[in-house]
PDB file of C-alpha atoms in Angstrom:
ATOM      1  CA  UNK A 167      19.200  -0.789 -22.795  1.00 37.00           C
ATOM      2  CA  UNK A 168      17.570   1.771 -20.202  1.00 34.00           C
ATOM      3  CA  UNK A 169      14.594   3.877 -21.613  1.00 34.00           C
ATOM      4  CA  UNK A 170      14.126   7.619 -21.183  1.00 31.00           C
ATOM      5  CA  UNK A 171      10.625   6.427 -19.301  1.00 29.00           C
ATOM      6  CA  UNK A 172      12.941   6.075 -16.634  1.00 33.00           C
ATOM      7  CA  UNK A 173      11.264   4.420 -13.637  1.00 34.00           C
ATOM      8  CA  UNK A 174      13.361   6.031 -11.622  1.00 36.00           C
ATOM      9  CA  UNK A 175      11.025   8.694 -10.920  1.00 35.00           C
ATOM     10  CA  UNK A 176      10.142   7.058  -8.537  1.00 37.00           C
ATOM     11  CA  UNK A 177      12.052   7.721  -5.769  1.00 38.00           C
ATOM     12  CA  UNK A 178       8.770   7.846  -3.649  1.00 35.00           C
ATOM     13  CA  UNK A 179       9.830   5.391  -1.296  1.00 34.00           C
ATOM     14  CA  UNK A 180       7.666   3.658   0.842  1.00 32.00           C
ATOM     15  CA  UNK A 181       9.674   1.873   4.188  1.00 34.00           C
ATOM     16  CA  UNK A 182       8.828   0.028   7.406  1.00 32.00           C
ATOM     17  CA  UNK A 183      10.812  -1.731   9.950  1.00 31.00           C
ATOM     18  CA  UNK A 184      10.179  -4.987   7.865  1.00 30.00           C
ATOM     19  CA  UNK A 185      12.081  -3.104   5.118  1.00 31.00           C
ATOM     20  CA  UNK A 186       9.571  -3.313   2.682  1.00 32.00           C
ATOM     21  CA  UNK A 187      10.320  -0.762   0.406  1.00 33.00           C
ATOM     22  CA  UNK A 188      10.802  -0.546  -2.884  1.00 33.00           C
ATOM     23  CA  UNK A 189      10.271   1.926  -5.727  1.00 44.00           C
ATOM     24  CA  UNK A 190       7.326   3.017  -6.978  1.00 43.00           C
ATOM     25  CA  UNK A 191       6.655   3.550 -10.752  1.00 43.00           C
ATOM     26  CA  UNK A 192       2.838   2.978 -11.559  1.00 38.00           C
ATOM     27  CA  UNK A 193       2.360   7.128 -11.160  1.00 39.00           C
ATOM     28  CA  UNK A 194       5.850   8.348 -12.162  1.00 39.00           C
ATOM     29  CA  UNK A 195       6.745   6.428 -15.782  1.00 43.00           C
ATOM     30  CA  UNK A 196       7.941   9.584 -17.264  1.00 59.00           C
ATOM     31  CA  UNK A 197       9.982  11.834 -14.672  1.00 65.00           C
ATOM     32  CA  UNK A 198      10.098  14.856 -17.301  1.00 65.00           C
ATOM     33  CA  UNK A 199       5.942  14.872 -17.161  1.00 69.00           C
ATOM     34  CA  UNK A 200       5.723  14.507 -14.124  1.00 73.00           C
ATOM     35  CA  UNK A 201       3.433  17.465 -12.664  1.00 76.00           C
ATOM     36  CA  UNK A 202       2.901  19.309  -9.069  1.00 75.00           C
ATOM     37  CA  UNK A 203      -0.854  18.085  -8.924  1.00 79.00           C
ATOM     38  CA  UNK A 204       0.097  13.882  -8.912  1.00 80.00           C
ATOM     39  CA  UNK A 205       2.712  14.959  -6.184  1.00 81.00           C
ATOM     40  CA  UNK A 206       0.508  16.195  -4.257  1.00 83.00           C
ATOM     41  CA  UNK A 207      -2.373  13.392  -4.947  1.00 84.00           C
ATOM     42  CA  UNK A 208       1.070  10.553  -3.649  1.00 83.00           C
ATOM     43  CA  UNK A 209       1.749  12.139  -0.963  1.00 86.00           C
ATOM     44  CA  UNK A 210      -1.783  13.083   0.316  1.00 86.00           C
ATOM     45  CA  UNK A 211      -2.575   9.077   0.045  1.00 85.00           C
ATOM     46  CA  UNK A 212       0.743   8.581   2.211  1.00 83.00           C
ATOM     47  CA  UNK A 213      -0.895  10.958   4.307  1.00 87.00           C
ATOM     48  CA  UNK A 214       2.395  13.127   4.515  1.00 91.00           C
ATOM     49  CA  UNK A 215       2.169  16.792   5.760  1.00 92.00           C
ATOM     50  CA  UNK A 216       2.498  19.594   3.771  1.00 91.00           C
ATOM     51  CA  UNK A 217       5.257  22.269   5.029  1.00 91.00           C
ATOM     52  CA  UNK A 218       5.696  24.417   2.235  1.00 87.00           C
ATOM     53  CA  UNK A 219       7.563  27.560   2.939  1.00 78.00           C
ATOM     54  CA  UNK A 220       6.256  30.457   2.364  1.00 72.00           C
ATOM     55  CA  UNK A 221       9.154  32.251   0.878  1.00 62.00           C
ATOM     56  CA  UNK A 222      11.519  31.116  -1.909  1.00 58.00           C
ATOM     57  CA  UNK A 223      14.193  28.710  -1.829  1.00 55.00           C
ATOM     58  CA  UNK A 224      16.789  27.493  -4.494  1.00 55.00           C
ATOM     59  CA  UNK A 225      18.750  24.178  -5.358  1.00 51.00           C
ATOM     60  CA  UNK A 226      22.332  24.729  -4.790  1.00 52.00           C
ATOM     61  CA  UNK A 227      25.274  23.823  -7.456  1.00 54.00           C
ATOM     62  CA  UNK A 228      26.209  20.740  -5.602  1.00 52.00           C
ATOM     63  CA  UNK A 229      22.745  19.276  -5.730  1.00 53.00           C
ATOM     64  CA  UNK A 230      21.811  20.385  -9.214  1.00 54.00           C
ATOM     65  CA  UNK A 231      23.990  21.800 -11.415  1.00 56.00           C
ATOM     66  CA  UNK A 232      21.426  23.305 -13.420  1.00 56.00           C
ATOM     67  CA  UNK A 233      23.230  23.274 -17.202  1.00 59.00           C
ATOM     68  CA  UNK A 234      20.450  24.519 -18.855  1.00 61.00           C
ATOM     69  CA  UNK A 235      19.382  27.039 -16.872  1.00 58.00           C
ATOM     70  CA  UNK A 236      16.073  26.144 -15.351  1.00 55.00           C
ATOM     71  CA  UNK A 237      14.470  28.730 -13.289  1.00 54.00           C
ATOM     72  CA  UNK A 238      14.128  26.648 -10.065  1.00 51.00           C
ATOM     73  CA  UNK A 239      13.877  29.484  -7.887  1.00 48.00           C
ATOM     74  CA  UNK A 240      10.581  28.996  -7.101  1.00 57.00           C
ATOM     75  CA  UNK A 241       8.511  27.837  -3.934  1.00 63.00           C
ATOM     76  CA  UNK A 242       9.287  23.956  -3.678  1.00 81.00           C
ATOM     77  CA  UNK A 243       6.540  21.141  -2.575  1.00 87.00           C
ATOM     78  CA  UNK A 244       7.498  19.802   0.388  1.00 92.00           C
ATOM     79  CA  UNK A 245       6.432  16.954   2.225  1.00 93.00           C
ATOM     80  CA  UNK A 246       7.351  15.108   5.761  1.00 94.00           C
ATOM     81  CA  UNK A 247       6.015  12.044   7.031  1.00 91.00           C
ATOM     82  CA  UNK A 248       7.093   9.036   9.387  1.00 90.00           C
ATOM     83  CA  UNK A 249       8.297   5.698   8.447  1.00 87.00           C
ATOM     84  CA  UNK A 250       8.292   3.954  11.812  1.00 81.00           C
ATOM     85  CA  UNK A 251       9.621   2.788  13.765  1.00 83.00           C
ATOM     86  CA  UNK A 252      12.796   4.531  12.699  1.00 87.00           C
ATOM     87  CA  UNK A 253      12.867   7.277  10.475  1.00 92.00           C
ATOM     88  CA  UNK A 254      11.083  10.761   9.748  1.00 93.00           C
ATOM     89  CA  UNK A 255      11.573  11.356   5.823  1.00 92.00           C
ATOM     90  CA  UNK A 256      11.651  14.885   4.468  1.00 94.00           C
ATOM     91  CA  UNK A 257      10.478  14.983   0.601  1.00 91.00           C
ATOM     92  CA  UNK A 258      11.088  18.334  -1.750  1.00 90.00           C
ATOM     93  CA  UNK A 259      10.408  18.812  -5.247  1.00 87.00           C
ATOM     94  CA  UNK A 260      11.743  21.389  -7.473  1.00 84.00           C
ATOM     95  CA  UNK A 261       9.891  22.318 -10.314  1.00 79.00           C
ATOM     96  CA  UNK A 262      10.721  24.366 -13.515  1.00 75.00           C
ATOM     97  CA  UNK A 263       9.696  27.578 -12.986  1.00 68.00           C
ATOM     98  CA  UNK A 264       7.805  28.153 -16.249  1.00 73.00           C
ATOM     99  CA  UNK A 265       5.491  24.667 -16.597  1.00 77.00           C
ATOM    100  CA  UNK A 266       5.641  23.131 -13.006  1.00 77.00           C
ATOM    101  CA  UNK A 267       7.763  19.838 -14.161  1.00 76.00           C
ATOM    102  CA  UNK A 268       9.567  18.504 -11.992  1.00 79.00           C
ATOM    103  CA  UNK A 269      13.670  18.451 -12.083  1.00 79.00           C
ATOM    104  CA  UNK A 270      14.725  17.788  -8.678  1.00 83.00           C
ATOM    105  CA  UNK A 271      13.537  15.458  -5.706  1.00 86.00           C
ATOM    106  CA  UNK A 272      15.438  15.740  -2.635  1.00 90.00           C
ATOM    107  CA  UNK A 273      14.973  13.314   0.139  1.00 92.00           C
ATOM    108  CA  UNK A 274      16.326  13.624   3.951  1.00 95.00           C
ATOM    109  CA  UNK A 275      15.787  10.627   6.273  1.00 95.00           C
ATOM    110  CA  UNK A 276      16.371  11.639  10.191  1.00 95.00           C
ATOM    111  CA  UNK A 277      16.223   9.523  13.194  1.00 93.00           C
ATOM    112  CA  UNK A 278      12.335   9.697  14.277  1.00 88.00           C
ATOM    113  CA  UNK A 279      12.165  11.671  17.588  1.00 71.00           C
ATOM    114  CA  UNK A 280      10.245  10.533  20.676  1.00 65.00           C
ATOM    115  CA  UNK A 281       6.512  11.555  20.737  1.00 60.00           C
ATOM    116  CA  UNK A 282       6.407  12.182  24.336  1.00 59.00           C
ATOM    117  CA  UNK A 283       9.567  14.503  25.107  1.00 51.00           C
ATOM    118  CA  UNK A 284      10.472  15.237  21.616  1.00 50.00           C
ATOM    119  CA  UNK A 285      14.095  14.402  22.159  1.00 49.00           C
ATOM    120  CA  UNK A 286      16.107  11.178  20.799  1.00 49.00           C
ATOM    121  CA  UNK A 287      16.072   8.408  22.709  1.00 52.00           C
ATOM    122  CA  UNK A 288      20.134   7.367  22.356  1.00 50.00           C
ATOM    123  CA  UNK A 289      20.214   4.801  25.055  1.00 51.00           C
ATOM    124  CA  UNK A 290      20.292   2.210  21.818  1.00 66.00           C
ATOM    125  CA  UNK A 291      23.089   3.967  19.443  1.00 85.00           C
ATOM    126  CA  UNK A 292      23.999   0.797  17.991  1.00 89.00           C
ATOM    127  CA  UNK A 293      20.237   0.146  17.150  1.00 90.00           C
ATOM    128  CA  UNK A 294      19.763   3.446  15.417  1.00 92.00           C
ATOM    129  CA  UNK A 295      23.211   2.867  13.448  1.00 94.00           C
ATOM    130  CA  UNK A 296      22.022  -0.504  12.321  1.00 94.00           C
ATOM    131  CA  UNK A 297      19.295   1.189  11.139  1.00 94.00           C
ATOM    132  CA  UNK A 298      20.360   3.854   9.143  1.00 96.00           C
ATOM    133  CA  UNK A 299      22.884   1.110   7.365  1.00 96.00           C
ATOM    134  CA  UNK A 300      20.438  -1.172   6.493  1.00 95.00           C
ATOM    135  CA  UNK A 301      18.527   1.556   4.657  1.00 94.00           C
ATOM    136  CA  UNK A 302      21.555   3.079   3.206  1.00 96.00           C
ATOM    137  CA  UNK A 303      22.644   0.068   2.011  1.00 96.00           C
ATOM    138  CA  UNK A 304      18.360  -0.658   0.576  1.00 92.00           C
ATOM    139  CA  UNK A 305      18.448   2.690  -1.190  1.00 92.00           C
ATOM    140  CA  UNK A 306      22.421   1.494  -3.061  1.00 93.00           C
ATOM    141  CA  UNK A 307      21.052  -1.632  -4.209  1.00 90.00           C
ATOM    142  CA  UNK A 308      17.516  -0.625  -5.471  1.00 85.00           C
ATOM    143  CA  UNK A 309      19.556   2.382  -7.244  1.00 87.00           C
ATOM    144  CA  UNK A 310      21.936   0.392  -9.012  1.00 88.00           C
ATOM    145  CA  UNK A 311      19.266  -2.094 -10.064  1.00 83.00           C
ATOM    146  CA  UNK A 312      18.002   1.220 -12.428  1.00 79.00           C
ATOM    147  CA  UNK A 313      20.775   2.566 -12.735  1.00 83.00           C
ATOM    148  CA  UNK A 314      23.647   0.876 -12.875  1.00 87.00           C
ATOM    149  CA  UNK A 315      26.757   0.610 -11.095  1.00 94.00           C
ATOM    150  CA  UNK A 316      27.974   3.760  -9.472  1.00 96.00           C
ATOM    151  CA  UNK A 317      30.509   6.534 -11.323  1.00 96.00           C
ATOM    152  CA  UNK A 318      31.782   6.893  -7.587  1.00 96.00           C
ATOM    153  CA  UNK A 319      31.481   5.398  -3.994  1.00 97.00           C
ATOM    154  CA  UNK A 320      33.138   6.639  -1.157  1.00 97.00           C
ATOM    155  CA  UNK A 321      32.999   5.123   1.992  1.00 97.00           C
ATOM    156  CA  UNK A 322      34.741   7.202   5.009  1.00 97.00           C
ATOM    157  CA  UNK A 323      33.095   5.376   8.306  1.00 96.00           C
ATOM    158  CA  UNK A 324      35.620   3.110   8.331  1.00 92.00           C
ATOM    159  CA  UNK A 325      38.652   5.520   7.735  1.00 95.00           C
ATOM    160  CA  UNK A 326      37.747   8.493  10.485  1.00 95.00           C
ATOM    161  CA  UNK A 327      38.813   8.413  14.206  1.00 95.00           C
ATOM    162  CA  UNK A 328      36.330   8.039  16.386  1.00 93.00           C
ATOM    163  CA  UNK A 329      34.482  11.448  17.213  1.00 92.00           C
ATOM    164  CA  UNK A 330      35.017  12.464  13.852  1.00 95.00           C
ATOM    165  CA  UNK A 331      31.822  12.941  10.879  1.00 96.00           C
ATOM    166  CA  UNK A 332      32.113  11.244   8.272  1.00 97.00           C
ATOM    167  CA  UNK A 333      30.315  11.195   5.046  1.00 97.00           C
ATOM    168  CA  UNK A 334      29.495   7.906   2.777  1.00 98.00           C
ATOM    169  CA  UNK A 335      29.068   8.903  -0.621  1.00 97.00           C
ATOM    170  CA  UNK A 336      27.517   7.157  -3.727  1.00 97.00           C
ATOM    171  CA  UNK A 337      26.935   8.738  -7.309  1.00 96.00           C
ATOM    172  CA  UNK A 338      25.264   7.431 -10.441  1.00 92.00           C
ATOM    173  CA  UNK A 339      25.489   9.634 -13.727  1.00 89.00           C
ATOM    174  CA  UNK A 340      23.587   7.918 -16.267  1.00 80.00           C
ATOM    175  CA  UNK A 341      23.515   7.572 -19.744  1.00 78.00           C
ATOM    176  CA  UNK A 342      19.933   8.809 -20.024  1.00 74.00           C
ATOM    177  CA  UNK A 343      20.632  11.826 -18.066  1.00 75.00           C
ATOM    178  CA  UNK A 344      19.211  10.760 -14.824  1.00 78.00           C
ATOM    179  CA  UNK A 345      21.463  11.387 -11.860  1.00 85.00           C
ATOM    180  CA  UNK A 346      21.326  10.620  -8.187  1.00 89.00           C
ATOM    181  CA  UNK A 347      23.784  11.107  -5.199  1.00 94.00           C
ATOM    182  CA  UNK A 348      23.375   9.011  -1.906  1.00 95.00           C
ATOM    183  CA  UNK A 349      24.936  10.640   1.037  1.00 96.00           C
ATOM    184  CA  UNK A 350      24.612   9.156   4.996  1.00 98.00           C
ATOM    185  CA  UNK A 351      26.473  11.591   7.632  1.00 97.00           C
ATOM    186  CA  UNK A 352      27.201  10.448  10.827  1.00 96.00           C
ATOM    187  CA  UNK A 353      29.131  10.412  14.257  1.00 95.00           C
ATOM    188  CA  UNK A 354      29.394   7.691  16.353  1.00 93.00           C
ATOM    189  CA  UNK A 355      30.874   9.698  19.167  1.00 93.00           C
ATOM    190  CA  UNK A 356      27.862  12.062  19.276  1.00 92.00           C
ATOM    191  CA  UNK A 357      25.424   9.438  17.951  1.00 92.00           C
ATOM    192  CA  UNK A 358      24.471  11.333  14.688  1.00 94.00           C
ATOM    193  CA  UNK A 359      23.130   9.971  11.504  1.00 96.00           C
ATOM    194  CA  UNK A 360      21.143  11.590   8.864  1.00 97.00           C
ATOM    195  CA  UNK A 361      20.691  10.007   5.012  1.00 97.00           C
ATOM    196  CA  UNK A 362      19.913  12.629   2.118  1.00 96.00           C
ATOM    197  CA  UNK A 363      19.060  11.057  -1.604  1.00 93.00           C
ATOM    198  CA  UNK A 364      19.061  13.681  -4.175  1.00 90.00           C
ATOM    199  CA  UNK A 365      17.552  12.604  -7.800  1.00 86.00           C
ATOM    200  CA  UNK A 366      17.509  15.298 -11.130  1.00 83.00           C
ATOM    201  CA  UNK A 367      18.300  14.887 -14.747  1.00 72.00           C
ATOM    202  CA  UNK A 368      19.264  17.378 -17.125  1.00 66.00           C
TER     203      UNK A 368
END
């Protein structure tokens, strides 16, 4: 039986190009306590960078449905740092407006640009898709292993023409209340790919 301590929380995920990542749980054993100040004490040991907007943003309906209410519209924390060789990870957490817990973590993994003339190297495609499906397919297993198994996977790569986007999609709706949806976009044609992991409960 899965506890309401859900480890989950944890999506703080820590990759390399040996694919050692994994989930992290020693700080984030209770995602409904979990507080703005140990976010920003993770990710200032990960040395990510803070970009923060200024102004204010909100979740949309898609991401969080937002049953109860919570006041989200509120200036979210967010974080970017590189996981080389391959990726640049975006991090944002939405807090409740009225006692800073957290309710939503939304994660973006792009293609890591080139340091010296900031554009992406796509003389590899077939590298940088192997990539992106290796960690797609890292982030489905270590999610069902807390989870469970999905309430719905949709794979399109396979079923689009070529040239056309497609999106792979994986939900899990759990018992507990703890949610997350796995997305990976791509085009082979124009050599896209982007991964976005979105985790909330209610």
């Amino acid at each position: 039986r899965r506890t309401s301590l859900v480890i989950v929380i944890i999506f703080v995920l820590t990759s390399c190009a040996t694919n050692k990542h994994m989930f992290i749980g020693e700080m984030f054993s209770d995602f409904d306590k979990l507080k703005i100040d140990a976010v920003e004490k993770f990710e200032r040991k990960n040395k990510s960078k803070d970009i923060t907007p200024t102004f204010l943003l909100e979740t949309g309906e898609s991401i969080y449905p937002n049953k109860n209410q919570d006041k989200l519209e509120i200036i979210p924390k967010i974080f970017k740092r590189k996981e080389k060789p391959a990726f640049q990870v975006e991090i944002d957490y939405y807090f409740h407006f009225a006692d800073s817990s957290l309710k939503v973590i939304l994660y973006q993994w792009d293609h890591l640009y080139s340091e010296k003339n900031n554009i992406i190297d796509d003389t590899n495609s077939s590298q940088k898709f192997n990539r992106f499906q290796i960690k797609f397919n890292q982030l489905n297993d270590s999610l069902t292993k807390v989870l469970g198994t999905p309430n719905l996977k949709n794979i399109e790569q396979d079923k689009v023409s070529f040239g056309e986007t497609f999106r792979d999609d994986i939900i899990w709706q759990s018992i507990n209340g703890l949610n997350a949806y796995l997305f990976m976009f791509g085009n082979d044609e124009t050599g896209y790919r982007q991964i976005r992991l979105v985790v909330y409960r209610h």
